[in-house]
Amino acid sequence: MATGNWTRVSQFILMSFSSLPTEIQSFLFLTLLIIYLVTLTGNSLIILVTLADPMLHSPMYFFLRNLSFLEIGLNLVIVPKMLGTLLAQDTTISFLGCATQMYFSFFFGVAECFLLATMAYDRYVAICSPLHYPVIMNERTRAKLAAASWFPGFPVASVQTTWLFSFPFCDNKVNHFFCDSPPVLRLVCADTALFEVYAIVGTILVVMIPCLLILCSYTRITAAILKIPSARGKRKAFSTCSSHLLVVSLFYVSLSITYFRPKSNNSPESKKLLSLSYTVVTPMLNPIIYSLRNNEVKNALGRTFHKVLAFRHHVSLCSKR
């Protein structure tokens, strides 16, 4: 129903990768489906193993489990709909569905920024105060830190989503594979200057505050490692935080590529492909990094699989009797 220059929108159309040839869309669908399944499987295994294995009940793996929950949530919000647009060309999404997708993508993204900062603080305490680590990072403290990491996502997502979807829209074609703020904002036919200032300032604060906390933690960690006299001790200390440092680097590089790259002559399709690094690729790599670079996780996975096989063998023997 049109009124003046704006349209009362009841649903949006996700343009996704519709301008690409069918063959490329099919290849992209298969690639993203494999990545999606690997992401869900890898992060689910991290959650199950860190819960089941008593050796992984330390604060470090408690926060890693929270990170896996966030990665699964982000994927469930974005990827299934994207796969649907590629496979069945189901490009429509309801007004409420678009707002919900944007809300949870903001929520999980903001929560991950702060959780990575919390994990950096955990590594700082473990390396710089190893004797006091069990006391400082007790169950109550780690629960509070996890809650503090998740909480900022609620007000940020609520304000930005509610404010953006209160505007009138001139069009309903979102030139992206999910309802992200910049492509939806382009459809608004109203003065959005104040919202844009809020969005830019909010994004910078949400990204920079955790980033500064991470930098401060790793500055102190580096100083502590350099004071260790033996080379073996230095390698061991650095190995305890190398996986997290790699995950942080991937996250912030992909986030910068997605939201802070300068305007260029790149095609919209190439920009969408770049956005996949933050929304799809990084969540898949995180459990792989922690599994391949961490002997404790690898050993726990082995113990868990042996327990499962032994249980199945026991069940089969009982059924034969």
C-alpha atoms as one frame of an Amber mdcrd trajectory, in Angstrom:
protein
   0.000   0.000   0.000   1.692   3.185  -1.184   1.415   6.560   0.533   3.238
   9.499  -1.036   6.842   8.565  -1.740   7.046   5.610   0.639   5.637   2.121
   0.742   4.181   0.245   3.691   6.381  -2.813   3.550   5.045  -6.172   4.754
   7.959  -8.223   3.437  11.423  -7.787   1.997  13.163  -9.424  -0.947  16.713
 -10.602  -0.362  18.614 -10.154  -3.617  21.359 -12.474  -2.299  23.545 -13.664
  -5.229  20.780 -13.544  -7.832  22.918 -11.671 -10.379  25.452 -14.510 -10.515
  25.116 -17.251 -13.177  23.139 -20.332 -12.143  26.221 -22.557 -12.238  28.088
 -20.284  -9.812  25.039 -20.117  -7.529  24.911 -23.933  -7.449  28.599 -24.149
  -6.625  28.184 -21.479  -3.949  25.245 -23.372  -2.451  27.239 -26.616  -2.152
  30.256 -24.787  -0.709  28.179 -22.900   1.860  26.233 -26.038   2.786  29.474
 -27.910   3.517  30.830 -24.972   5.541  27.523 -24.730   7.440  27.541 -28.432
   8.350  31.209 -28.292   9.371  30.494 -25.216  11.526  27.550 -26.808  13.325
  29.384 -30.112  13.791  32.658 -28.549  14.956  31.110 -26.109  17.416  28.664
 -28.740  18.730  31.590 -31.100  19.360  33.432 -28.356  21.241  30.361 -27.817
  23.454  29.798 -31.532  24.085  33.450 -32.356  24.749  34.041 -29.423  27.120
  30.925 -30.442  29.035  31.618 -34.189  29.093  35.348 -34.287  29.793  36.350
 -33.347  33.380  39.805 -32.314  32.136  38.194 -29.449  30.204  36.210 -27.921
  33.054  38.619 -24.998  33.393  37.612 -21.348  32.802  39.347 -21.305  29.406
  37.091 -24.038  28.043  34.042 -22.570  29.753  34.528 -19.409  27.676  35.330
 -21.482  24.576  31.990 -23.242  25.022  30.264 -19.851  25.143  32.052 -18.855
  21.939  30.802 -21.998  20.206  27.230 -21.198  21.301  27.578 -17.744  19.722
  28.974 -19.160  16.458  26.130 -21.667  16.174  23.576 -18.939  16.896  25.000
 -16.595  14.257  24.980 -19.367  11.655  21.408 -20.435  12.433  20.240 -16.838
  12.036  21.888 -16.196   8.652  22.882 -19.328   6.741  19.646 -21.384   6.396
  17.814 -18.492   4.738  20.811 -17.819   2.486  20.879 -21.466   1.408  17.146
 -21.269   0.710  17.605 -18.276  -1.582  20.349 -20.096  -3.499  18.581 -23.459
  -3.805  14.871 -22.680  -4.084  15.112 -18.973  -4.985  12.957 -18.291  -1.911
  14.005 -14.661  -1.677  11.150 -13.212   0.375  11.391 -12.593   4.103   8.674
 -11.061   6.252   9.035  -7.655   7.879   9.205  -9.295  11.315  11.559 -12.003
  10.006  13.936  -9.376   8.608  13.900  -7.429  11.884  14.465 -10.620  13.875
  17.382 -11.650  11.651  18.989  -8.228  12.056  18.406  -8.214  15.808  20.099
 -11.557  16.434  22.952 -10.917  14.006  23.704  -7.729  15.984  23.274  -9.535
  19.293  25.607 -12.433  18.488  28.175 -10.158  16.830  28.360  -7.748  19.776
  28.442 -10.591  22.296  31.347 -12.209  20.439  33.355  -8.965  20.530  33.079
  -8.789  24.321  33.517 -12.527  24.845  36.825 -12.459  22.959  37.942  -9.650
  25.296  36.900 -11.761  28.293  38.880 -14.715  26.938  41.921 -12.433  26.569
  41.558 -11.419  30.236  41.345 -15.096  31.185  44.646 -15.769  29.378  46.180
 -12.697  31.073  45.307 -14.017  34.537  46.476 -17.552  33.655  49.908 -16.369
  32.475  50.554 -13.352  34.690  49.050 -14.735  37.938  49.158 -18.537  37.567
  49.162 -19.240  41.324  46.069 -17.103  41.916  44.301 -18.181  38.713  41.958
 -20.772  40.322  40.932 -18.251  42.987  40.464 -15.274  40.644  38.657 -17.228
  37.915  36.346 -19.211  40.165  32.941 -20.448  38.991  31.098 -17.357  40.201
  33.545 -14.951  38.536  33.552 -16.767  35.200  29.723 -16.840  35.191  29.643
 -13.078  35.811  32.194 -12.445  33.062  30.214 -14.563  30.603  26.988 -12.735
  31.493  28.778  -9.384  31.105  29.942 -10.501  27.640  26.476 -11.514  26.488
  24.590  -8.551  27.988  25.784  -5.649  25.729  24.253  -7.383  22.721  20.719
  -6.833  24.065  20.628  -2.989  24.263  22.713  -2.510  21.099  20.560  -4.878
  19.028  17.291  -3.597  20.543  17.957   0.115  19.947  19.450  -0.229  16.471
  16.861  -2.700  15.142  13.822  -0.933  16.638  14.997   2.471  15.439  15.813
   1.333  11.910  12.541  -0.533  11.394  10.513   2.444  12.632  11.474   4.368
   9.455   9.286   4.356   6.315  10.705   2.391   3.374  10.740   3.407  -0.288
  11.597  -0.080  -1.530  11.737  -3.639  -0.218  14.647  -5.116  -2.207  17.581
  -5.739   0.138  20.761  -6.057  -1.926  22.403  -8.558   0.425  22.069 -12.186
   1.549  20.663 -11.239   4.966  19.027  -8.247   6.628  22.098  -6.289   7.653
  21.853  -2.646   8.690  23.614  -0.859   5.753  21.594  -2.455   2.886  18.288
  -2.075   4.767  19.116   1.547   5.624  19.473   2.311   1.899  15.748   1.509
   1.471  14.626   4.180   3.935  13.017   7.331   2.553  13.462   9.640   5.532
  16.183  11.669   7.182  18.513   9.073   8.732  21.434  11.367   9.633  20.982
  10.967  13.409  20.617   7.205  13.094  23.750   6.975  10.952  25.757   8.940
  13.540  24.466   6.620  16.263  25.229   3.517  14.165  28.794   4.641  13.371
  29.593   5.680  16.948  27.973   2.547  18.356  29.856   0.261  15.973  33.188
   1.935  16.732  32.607   1.665  20.495  31.443  -1.944  20.314  34.485  -2.906
  18.266  37.138  -0.661  19.810  36.408  -1.159  23.534  36.887  -4.961  23.400
  39.797  -4.506  20.972  41.581  -2.164  23.403  40.965  -4.587  26.274  42.453
  -7.389  24.172  45.486  -5.257  23.275  46.042  -4.330  26.933  45.796  -7.988
  27.991  48.231  -9.181  25.336  50.657  -6.346  26.066  50.836  -7.542  29.672
  50.980 -11.178  28.528  53.883 -10.438  26.164  55.778  -8.606  28.897  55.260
 -11.551  31.269  56.362 -14.114  28.663  59.555 -12.165  27.885  60.530 -12.356
  31.567  60.455 -16.170  31.513  64.124 -17.304  31.463  63.844 -20.552  29.475
  62.900 -20.771  25.798  60.771 -23.841  26.539  58.843 -21.911  29.185  58.236
 -19.071  26.758  56.930 -21.474  24.084  54.644 -23.190  26.579  53.254 -19.876
  27.834  52.692 -18.564  24.331  51.015 -21.819  23.215  48.315 -21.344  25.871
  47.071 -18.185  24.152  48.103 -18.721  20.505  44.752 -20.256  19.507  42.797
 -17.383  21.019  45.114 -14.823  19.415  44.578 -16.440  16.003  40.789 -16.491
  16.487  40.825 -12.810  17.535  42.896 -11.885  14.481  40.530 -13.702  12.112
  37.477 -12.140  13.743  38.704  -8.545  13.664  40.202  -8.805  10.178  36.955
 -10.204   8.768  34.906  -7.632  10.721  37.078  -4.804   9.365  36.736  -6.128
   5.816  32.973  -6.246   6.242  32.213  -2.925   7.951  35.242  -0.640   7.834
  36.568  -1.014   4.306  36.624   2.274   2.341  34.115   2.862  -0.397  35.402
   1.526  -3.675  34.346   0.524  -7.127  33.925  -3.113  -6.116  30.699  -4.658
  -7.366  27.903  -5.414  -4.879  28.472  -9.135  -5.489  32.138  -8.918  -4.479
  31.141  -7.042  -1.315  28.666  -9.813  -0.456  31.378 -12.413  -0.943  33.636
 -10.438   1.414  30.835 -10.395   3.981  30.863 -14.197   3.989  34.236 -14.085
   5.776  32.635 -12.702   8.950  29.297 -14.499   8.861  30.247 -17.951   7.543
  33.976 -18.675   7.249  35.231 -17.470  10.656  32.642 -19.460  12.685  33.807
 -22.594  10.828  37.513 -21.952  11.469  37.267 -21.308  15.223  36.608 -24.914
  16.356  39.175 -26.184  13.835  41.810 -23.830  15.259  41.094 -24.836  18.851
  41.057 -28.538  17.919  44.203 -28.655  15.794  46.331 -26.291  17.908  45.274
 -27.601  21.322  46.442 -31.021  22.543  43.992 -30.994  25.455  41.031 -30.665
  23.085  42.410 -33.323  20.737  42.983 -35.728  23.624  39.513 -35.003  25.017
  37.962 -35.681  21.609  39.815 -39.007  21.492  38.650 -39.956  24.997  35.072
 -39.001  24.191  35.005 -41.047  20.979  36.492 -44.048  22.802  33.793 -43.754
  25.466  31.076 -43.568  22.799  32.489 -46.607  20.962  32.811 -48.556  24.216
  29.228 -47.679  25.151  27.938 -48.785  21.737  29.910 -52.024  22.016  28.435
 -52.640  25.464  24.905 -51.970  24.183  25.392 -54.336  21.240  26.656 -57.103
  23.566  23.669 -56.626  25.873  21.238 -56.764  22.932  22.776 -60.062  21.721
  22.231 -61.600  25.144
